Amino acid sequence: MNCRNLILSNTPEFVYNLLISIGKSGEKTGVPAYVVGGFIRDLLVGRRNLDIDIVVEGEGINFARQIAEKINGKIKTHDQFGTAVVILPDGFKIDFATARTEVYEYPGALPTVNPASIKDDLYRRDFTINSMAVKLTGDFGELVDCFNGQRDLKYGYIRILHDLSFQDDPTRMFRAVRYEKRYDFSIEKHTQELLQQAVSKGYLENISRQRIRNELFLILSEDNPLPAIQRVEELGLLKYIHPCIEIYGDIISLFDKIGELSKSWDQETDLVLVYLLALLDQLHLDKAIELSEDLVLQSKYTDALIASKIKIHNISELNGNLRNSIIYNAFKDISSELVLYFMAKFENIREAALYYINEIKDIKPILTGRDLLEVGYPKGPIYSEILDRVFSAQLDGIISDRKQALEYVKKNFFKE
Ligand code: CTP
């Protein structure tokens, strides 16, 4: 099968031109070049994917260097793995690697790599659907499908290439689930048997906590992560993420609600974080801190997790007909991720949260410290209290301009 027309019709023109250009360089230098992996899988199912992975039967870094020069890009190399990233002036990235075999010394070890043919390179990969390549040199666009990836894509199977696959790289167990749910496929029977053996042999214990966290984050980045999380639990993988995580009715409803609310949510929000808060909803503060240390979460995630536990009481009690200043003060230090999480969790605060975002979040105080100085109010720590009170009065409609604000200060704070 030739994919030239599919690339032409399903990817932006600049990507097609880049692939042509990479192919021409390969021809000139006699280095066979291929585009491989997820790009091909998604090309064949009609899903947008602009992650370009190039594999060459030759020296990957040198080849990347030539391409960088030709297209005026920057290059970052990882000499240890024989890989490089070329970054175009507009930020678009292309990965380059030498076709290689990988040898794993023990389950979960980082592999020792050796140069090899494209077929060997495809054979070392996780699943048949990810083991296809398209030629950029020679017969441009020709599909290289040595392991029936196209058939498994057509019938919807996640299938490993050899029996040691999960042993070599136990993170593939999470990847299998992620692809199964993303494409609505099934993990093929023998693959699932081997996966279950790998779970019971505890191969995931050899994997660093950071790598497990990365897999969790990849799952949480999916459009609808819940089915994959449930499948992770069903297959006995959840305890390797952390033994204190449980999935039950409330968590399922939270995930569903976040999905629903996020459709009409226009704030810049890291949904991975929102789903993480939902997943860890039942943990108390001390357990949450323990988990964030164990999974080596970045401070952005740890801080939000801690804030979610600390602020929850306050937020849950926001009820009834509230003054603007109460709403403002409840939400002012809360990130959009936390707002969305709390909205999913507490129906009673949804209206107030949306009102905060749409109506009052961006209101600026009429009065500043400079105004207080100008009218001769003695400088001191009380400034912030005065300004807070004035701002609350402004939010609640008691004052509406600078003159009224200054009168309010005079009446409430100037001693006779
Ligand atoms: N790969 C693998 N084993 C892994 C990780 C990756 O064999 N544990 C191979 C697969 O061939 C995969 C390619 O490396 O297609 C690129 O990996 P990655 O970027 O993680 O996945 P994509 O295929 O691009 O898929 P997606 O990002 O959509 O999950």
Coordinates of C-alpha atoms and ligand atoms in Angstrom, one line a residue:
M1 CA 0.0 0.0 0.0
N2 CA 1.2 3.5 -0.8
C3 CA 0.3 6.3 1.7
R4 CA 1.4 9.3 -0.4
N5 CA -2.1 10.4 -1.1
L6 CA -3.3 9.8 2.4
I7 CA -0.4 12.0 3.7
L8 CA -1.3 14.6 1.2
S9 CA -4.9 14.7 2.0
N10 CA -4.8 14.1 5.8
T11 CA -1.8 16.2 7.0
P12 CA -1.0 19.9 6.6
E13 CA 0.9 20.7 3.5
F14 CA 4.1 21.7 5.4
V15 CA 4.3 18.3 6.9
Y16 CA 4.1 16.6 3.5
N17 CA 6.7 19.0 2.2
L18 CA 9.0 18.3 5.2
L19 CA 8.7 14.5 4.7
I20 CA 9.5 14.9 1.0
S21 CA 12.5 17.1 1.9
I22 CA 13.7 14.5 4.5
G23 CA 13.3 11.8 1.8
K24 CA 15.4 13.7 -0.7
S25 CA 18.2 14.2 1.8
G26 CA 18.2 10.5 2.5
E27 CA 18.4 9.7 -1.2
K28 CA 21.3 12.1 -1.7
T29 CA 23.3 10.7 1.2
G30 CA 22.3 7.1 0.6
V31 CA 20.6 6.8 4.0
P32 CA 17.2 5.0 3.9
A33 CA 14.7 7.1 6.0
Y34 CA 11.2 6.3 7.3
V35 CA 8.5 7.9 9.3
V36 CA 7.2 5.5 11.9
G37 CA 5.0 4.8 14.9
G38 CA 2.0 6.8 16.1
F39 CA 2.0 9.1 13.0
I40 CA 1.4 6.1 10.7
R41 CA -1.2 4.5 13.0
D42 CA -3.2 7.7 13.2
L43 CA -2.8 8.4 9.5
L44 CA -4.4 5.1 8.8
V45 CA -7.3 5.6 11.2
G46 CA -7.8 9.2 10.1
R47 CA -6.9 10.8 13.5
R48 CA -4.8 14.0 13.6
N49 CA -1.3 13.4 14.9
L50 CA 1.7 15.6 14.1
D51 CA 4.3 13.8 16.1
I52 CA 6.8 13.0 13.5
D53 CA 9.3 10.2 14.3
I54 CA 11.9 9.6 11.7
V55 CA 14.0 6.4 11.7
V56 CA 17.0 6.0 9.5
E57 CA 19.1 3.0 8.6
G58 CA 22.3 4.9 9.3
E59 CA 23.6 7.5 11.7
G60 CA 20.5 9.2 13.1
I61 CA 22.2 12.2 14.7
N62 CA 24.3 13.0 11.7
F63 CA 21.2 12.7 9.5
A64 CA 19.2 15.0 11.8
R65 CA 22.1 17.5 11.7
Q66 CA 21.9 17.7 7.9
I67 CA 18.2 18.2 8.0
A68 CA 18.5 20.9 10.7
E69 CA 20.9 22.7 8.4
K70 CA 18.7 22.3 5.4
I71 CA 15.5 23.6 7.0
N72 CA 17.2 26.1 9.2
G73 CA 16.3 24.3 12.4
K74 CA 18.0 23.9 15.8
I75 CA 19.1 20.5 17.0
K76 CA 19.2 18.8 20.4
T77 CA 21.0 15.5 20.5
H78 CA 20.9 12.6 23.0
D79 CA 24.2 10.9 22.1
Q80 CA 23.6 8.0 24.5
F81 CA 20.5 6.9 22.6
G82 CA 21.6 8.0 19.1
T83 CA 18.5 10.2 18.9
A84 CA 18.0 13.9 18.1
V85 CA 15.2 16.5 17.9
V86 CA 15.2 19.1 15.2
I87 CA 13.2 22.2 16.1
L88 CA 12.0 24.4 13.3
P89 CA 12.0 28.2 13.6
D90 CA 8.3 28.1 14.4
G91 CA 8.8 25.6 17.2
F92 CA 7.6 22.5 15.2
K93 CA 9.6 19.4 16.3
I94 CA 10.8 16.3 14.4
D95 CA 12.4 13.3 16.2
F96 CA 15.2 11.4 14.6
A97 CA 16.6 8.0 15.6
T98 CA 18.9 5.4 14.3
A99 CA 17.1 2.1 13.5
R100 CA 18.1 -0.1 16.4
T101 CA 17.5 -3.3 18.4
E102 CA 17.1 -3.0 22.2
V103 CA 18.3 -5.5 24.7
Y104 CA 16.9 -5.4 28.2
E105 CA 19.1 -6.9 30.9
Y106 CA 16.3 -7.4 33.4
P107 CA 12.5 -6.6 33.4
G108 CA 12.1 -2.8 33.2
A109 CA 15.8 -2.0 32.7
L110 CA 16.7 0.7 30.3
P111 CA 17.7 -1.0 27.1
T112 CA 21.2 -1.4 25.6
V113 CA 20.8 -0.4 21.9
N114 CA 22.5 -1.5 18.7
P115 CA 22.1 -0.3 15.2
A116 CA 19.9 -2.5 13.0
S117 CA 17.5 -2.7 10.1
I118 CA 14.1 -1.0 10.0
K119 CA 12.5 -4.4 10.4
D120 CA 14.4 -5.0 13.6
D121 CA 13.5 -1.5 14.8
L122 CA 9.8 -2.1 14.2
Y123 CA 10.1 -5.5 16.0
R124 CA 11.4 -3.9 19.2
R125 CA 8.2 -1.8 19.5
D126 CA 5.2 -2.2 21.8
F127 CA 2.2 -3.2 19.6
T128 CA 1.6 -4.2 16.0
I129 CA -0.5 -1.0 15.4
N130 CA 2.6 1.1 16.4
S131 CA 5.0 -1.0 14.3
M132 CA 4.4 0.4 10.9
A133 CA 6.6 2.7 8.9
V134 CA 6.3 4.6 5.7
K135 CA 9.3 5.0 3.3
L136 CA 10.5 8.5 2.6
T137 CA 13.4 7.3 0.4
G138 CA 13.0 5.1 -2.7
D139 CA 9.3 4.5 -3.2
F140 CA 8.1 7.5 -1.2
G141 CA 4.9 6.6 0.8
E142 CA 5.2 2.8 0.6
L143 CA 3.9 1.3 3.9
V144 CA 6.3 -1.1 5.7
D145 CA 4.0 -3.4 7.7
C146 CA 6.0 -6.5 8.7
F147 CA 3.8 -7.5 11.7
N148 CA 0.2 -7.1 10.5
G149 CA -0.4 -3.7 12.1
Q150 CA -2.9 -2.8 9.4
R151 CA -4.9 -5.9 10.0
D152 CA -5.0 -5.2 13.8
L153 CA -6.0 -1.6 13.2
K154 CA -8.8 -2.8 10.9
Y155 CA -10.1 -5.4 13.4
G156 CA -9.3 -3.4 16.5
Y157 CA -6.7 -5.4 18.4
I158 CA -3.9 -4.3 20.7
R159 CA -1.3 -7.0 20.2
I160 CA 2.3 -7.3 21.3
L161 CA 5.0 -8.4 18.9
H162 CA 6.7 -11.0 21.1
D163 CA 6.1 -12.8 24.4
L164 CA 8.8 -10.8 26.3
S165 CA 7.3 -7.4 25.5
F166 CA 5.8 -6.6 28.9
Q167 CA 8.8 -8.1 30.6
D168 CA 11.1 -5.9 28.6
D169 CA 9.1 -2.8 29.2
P170 CA 6.3 -3.1 31.8
T171 CA 5.1 0.5 31.1
R172 CA 3.5 -1.1 28.0
M173 CA 0.8 -2.5 30.2
F174 CA -0.5 1.0 30.8
R175 CA 0.0 1.9 27.1
A176 CA -2.1 -1.2 26.1
V177 CA -5.0 0.1 28.2
R178 CA -4.6 3.6 26.9
Y179 CA -4.8 2.6 23.2
E180 CA -7.5 0.1 23.9
K181 CA -9.8 2.7 25.3
R182 CA -8.7 5.6 23.0
Y183 CA -9.5 3.6 19.9
D184 CA -12.2 1.4 21.4
F185 CA -10.2 -1.7 20.5
S186 CA -9.6 -4.8 22.6
I187 CA -6.4 -6.1 24.0
E188 CA -5.9 -9.4 22.1
K189 CA -6.4 -12.6 24.1
H190 CA -2.8 -13.8 24.2
T191 CA -1.6 -10.3 24.9
Q192 CA -4.0 -10.0 27.8
E193 CA -2.8 -13.3 29.2
L194 CA 0.8 -12.2 29.1
L195 CA -0.2 -8.8 30.6
Q196 CA -1.9 -10.6 33.5
Q197 CA 1.2 -12.8 34.0
A198 CA 3.3 -9.7 34.0
V199 CA 1.1 -8.1 36.6
S200 CA 1.3 -11.1 38.9
K201 CA 5.0 -11.3 38.5
G202 CA 5.2 -7.7 39.8
Y203 CA 7.3 -6.4 36.8
L204 CA 6.0 -2.9 37.5
E205 CA 7.9 -2.9 40.8
N206 CA 11.2 -2.5 38.8
I207 CA 10.0 0.7 37.1
S208 CA 10.9 4.1 38.5
R209 CA 8.0 6.0 40.2
Q210 CA 8.6 8.8 37.7
R211 CA 8.0 6.5 34.7
I212 CA 4.8 5.2 36.4
R213 CA 3.7 8.8 37.0
N214 CA 4.3 9.6 33.3
E215 CA 2.0 6.7 32.3
L216 CA -0.7 7.9 34.7
F217 CA -0.4 11.4 33.3
L218 CA -0.6 10.1 29.7
I219 CA -3.8 8.3 30.7
L220 CA -5.2 11.4 32.3
S221 CA -4.4 13.4 29.1
E222 CA -6.8 11.3 27.1
D223 CA -10.1 12.9 26.0
N224 CA -12.1 10.7 28.3
P225 CA -9.7 9.1 30.8
L226 CA -12.3 7.3 33.0
P227 CA -12.6 4.0 30.9
A228 CA -8.8 3.6 30.9
I229 CA -8.6 4.2 34.6
Q230 CA -11.3 1.7 35.2
R231 CA -9.5 -0.8 33.0
V232 CA -6.3 -0.2 34.8
E233 CA -8.1 -1.1 38.0
E234 CA -9.7 -4.2 36.5
L235 CA -6.4 -5.5 35.3
G236 CA -4.8 -5.0 38.8
L237 CA -2.5 -2.2 37.7
L238 CA -3.9 0.5 39.9
K239 CA -2.0 -0.5 43.0
Y240 CA 1.2 0.1 41.1
I241 CA 0.2 3.7 40.6
H242 CA -0.5 3.9 44.3
P243 CA -2.0 1.4 46.7
C244 CA -4.3 3.9 48.4
I245 CA -6.2 4.9 45.2
E246 CA -9.7 3.4 44.9
I247 CA -12.3 3.8 42.2
Y248 CA -15.9 3.9 43.3
G249 CA -19.1 5.6 42.5
D250 CA -18.2 9.1 43.7
I251 CA -15.0 9.1 41.7
I252 CA -16.7 7.9 38.6
S253 CA -19.4 10.6 38.9
L254 CA -16.6 13.2 39.4
F255 CA -14.8 12.1 36.2
D256 CA -18.1 12.2 34.3
K257 CA -19.0 15.6 35.7
I258 CA -15.5 17.1 34.8
G259 CA -15.9 15.7 31.3
E260 CA -19.3 17.3 31.0
L261 CA -18.4 20.7 32.5
S262 CA -15.2 21.0 30.5
K263 CA -17.1 21.0 27.2
S264 CA -18.4 24.5 27.9
W265 CA -15.4 25.6 30.0
D266 CA -13.4 28.4 28.3
Q267 CA -10.8 29.1 30.9
E268 CA -7.2 28.0 30.3
T269 CA -7.0 24.8 32.3
D270 CA -4.8 21.8 32.7
L271 CA -7.4 19.0 32.6
V272 CA -4.8 16.4 33.6
L273 CA -4.6 18.2 36.9
V274 CA -8.3 18.4 37.3
Y275 CA -8.6 14.6 36.7
L276 CA -5.7 14.0 39.1
L277 CA -7.6 15.9 41.8
A278 CA -10.7 13.8 41.0
L279 CA -8.7 10.5 41.2
L280 CA -7.2 11.5 44.5
D281 CA -10.5 12.9 45.8
Q282 CA -10.8 10.5 48.7
L283 CA -7.3 10.9 50.1
H284 CA -6.8 12.9 53.2
L285 CA -4.2 15.6 53.2
D286 CA -1.4 13.5 54.8
K287 CA -2.0 10.6 52.3
A288 CA -2.1 13.1 49.4
I289 CA 1.3 14.5 50.5
E290 CA 2.7 11.0 50.8
L291 CA 1.5 10.1 47.3
S292 CA 2.8 13.3 45.7
E293 CA 6.3 12.6 47.2
D294 CA 6.1 8.9 46.1
L295 CA 5.2 9.8 42.5
V296 CA 7.6 12.7 42.5
L297 CA 4.8 15.1 41.3
Q298 CA 5.9 18.5 40.1
S299 CA 5.3 21.3 42.6
K300 CA 2.4 22.7 40.4
Y301 CA 0.5 19.4 41.0
T302 CA 1.5 18.9 44.6
D303 CA 0.5 22.5 45.5
A304 CA -2.9 22.1 43.8
L305 CA -3.5 18.8 45.5
I306 CA -2.7 20.3 48.9
A307 CA -4.9 23.4 48.2
S308 CA -7.8 21.1 47.1
K309 CA -7.7 19.5 50.6
I310 CA -7.3 22.7 52.5
K311 CA -9.9 24.8 50.7
I312 CA -12.5 22.1 50.3
H313 CA -14.3 22.8 53.6
N314 CA -14.6 26.5 52.9
I315 CA -15.8 26.0 49.4
S316 CA -18.3 23.3 50.2
E317 CA -20.1 25.7 52.6
L318 CA -20.8 28.4 50.1
N319 CA -24.5 28.3 50.0
G320 CA -27.6 30.4 49.4
N321 CA -27.8 34.0 48.2
L322 CA -24.2 35.2 48.5
R323 CA -22.8 38.7 48.4
N324 CA -20.2 39.3 45.7
S325 CA -17.5 40.0 48.2
I326 CA -18.0 36.6 49.8
I327 CA -17.9 34.9 46.4
Y328 CA -14.8 36.8 45.4
N329 CA -12.9 36.0 48.6
A330 CA -13.8 32.4 48.3
F331 CA -12.4 32.0 44.8
K332 CA -9.8 34.6 44.5
D333 CA -6.7 32.4 45.2
I334 CA -8.1 29.4 43.5
S335 CA -6.7 28.3 40.1
S336 CA -9.1 27.5 37.2
E337 CA -8.2 23.8 37.7
L338 CA -9.4 23.8 41.3
V339 CA -12.5 25.8 40.4
L340 CA -13.5 23.2 37.8
Y341 CA -12.8 20.4 40.3
F342 CA -14.9 22.0 43.0
M343 CA -17.7 22.7 40.5
A344 CA -17.7 19.0 39.6
K345 CA -17.8 18.0 43.2
F346 CA -20.3 20.5 44.7
E347 CA -23.4 21.2 42.7
N348 CA -24.4 24.0 45.1
I349 CA -21.4 26.2 44.3
R350 CA -21.6 25.9 40.5
E351 CA -23.6 29.1 40.0
A352 CA -21.4 31.1 42.3
A353 CA -18.2 29.8 40.6
L354 CA -19.5 30.7 37.1
Y355 CA -20.6 34.1 38.4
Y356 CA -17.1 34.6 39.8
I357 CA -15.4 33.7 36.5
N358 CA -17.8 35.6 34.2
E359 CA -18.7 38.7 36.3
I360 CA -16.3 39.5 39.1
K361 CA -12.9 37.8 38.6
D362 CA -11.5 40.7 36.6
I363 CA -12.9 43.6 38.6
K364 CA -10.1 46.0 39.6
P365 CA -10.1 47.9 43.0
I366 CA -11.1 51.6 42.6
L367 CA -8.8 52.5 45.5
T368 CA -5.1 51.7 45.9
G369 CA -2.5 52.4 48.6
R370 CA -1.4 55.5 46.6
D371 CA -4.9 57.0 47.0
L372 CA -4.7 56.5 50.8
L373 CA -1.3 58.2 50.9
E374 CA -2.6 61.1 48.8
V375 CA -5.4 61.8 51.2
G376 CA -2.9 61.7 54.1
Y377 CA -3.9 58.5 55.7
P378 CA -0.9 57.4 57.9
K379 CA 0.9 54.5 56.3
G380 CA 0.9 51.2 58.1
P381 CA -0.1 47.5 58.0
I382 CA -3.8 48.6 58.3
Y383 CA -3.6 49.7 54.7
S384 CA -4.3 46.2 53.4
E385 CA -7.3 45.8 55.7
I386 CA -8.7 49.2 54.6
L387 CA -8.2 48.4 50.9
D388 CA -9.8 44.9 51.4
R389 CA -12.9 46.5 53.1
V390 CA -13.2 49.1 50.4
F391 CA -12.9 46.6 47.6
S392 CA -15.5 44.4 49.3
A393 CA -17.8 47.4 49.5
Q394 CA -17.1 48.1 45.8
L395 CA -17.9 44.5 44.8
D396 CA -21.1 44.6 46.8
G397 CA -22.2 47.8 45.1
I398 CA -22.0 50.0 48.2
I399 CA -19.6 52.3 46.4
S400 CA -19.0 52.8 42.7
D401 CA -16.4 55.5 42.2
R402 CA -13.3 57.0 43.8
K403 CA -15.1 59.8 45.5
Q404 CA -17.5 57.5 47.2
A405 CA -14.6 55.2 48.1
L406 CA -12.7 58.0 49.8
E407 CA -15.8 59.0 51.7
Y408 CA -16.2 55.4 52.8
V409 CA -12.7 55.4 54.1
K410 CA -13.2 58.6 55.9
K411 CA -16.4 57.5 57.5
N412 CA -15.1 54.1 58.6
F413 CA -11.5 54.5 59.3
F414 CA -10.6 58.2 60.0
K415 CA -10.6 58.9 63.7
E416 CA -12.2 62.2 64.7
Ligands
CTP1 N1 7.3 2.8 21.8 C1 7.4 1.5 22.3 N2 7.4 1.2 23.6 C2 7.2 2.2 24.5 C3 7.0 3.5 24.1 C4 7.1 3.8 22.7 O1 7.6 0.6 21.5 N3 7.1 1.9 25.8 C5 7.3 3.0 20.4 C6 6.0 2.8 19.6 O2 6.3 2.4 18.4 C7 5.4 4.2 19.5 C8 6.7 5.1 19.4 O3 7.7 4.4 20.1 O4 4.6 4.3 18.4 C9 6.5 6.5 19.9 O5 6.1 6.5 21.2 P1 5.1 7.6 21.8 O6 5.5 8.9 21.3 O7 5.1 7.4 23.3 O8 3.7 7.1 21.3 P2 2.9 7.4 20.0 O9 2.9 6.2 19.1 O10 3.3 8.7 19.3 O11 1.4 7.5 20.5 P3 0.7 8.5 21.5 O12 1.6 9.6 21.8 O13 -0.5 8.9 20.6 O14 0.3 7.7 22.6

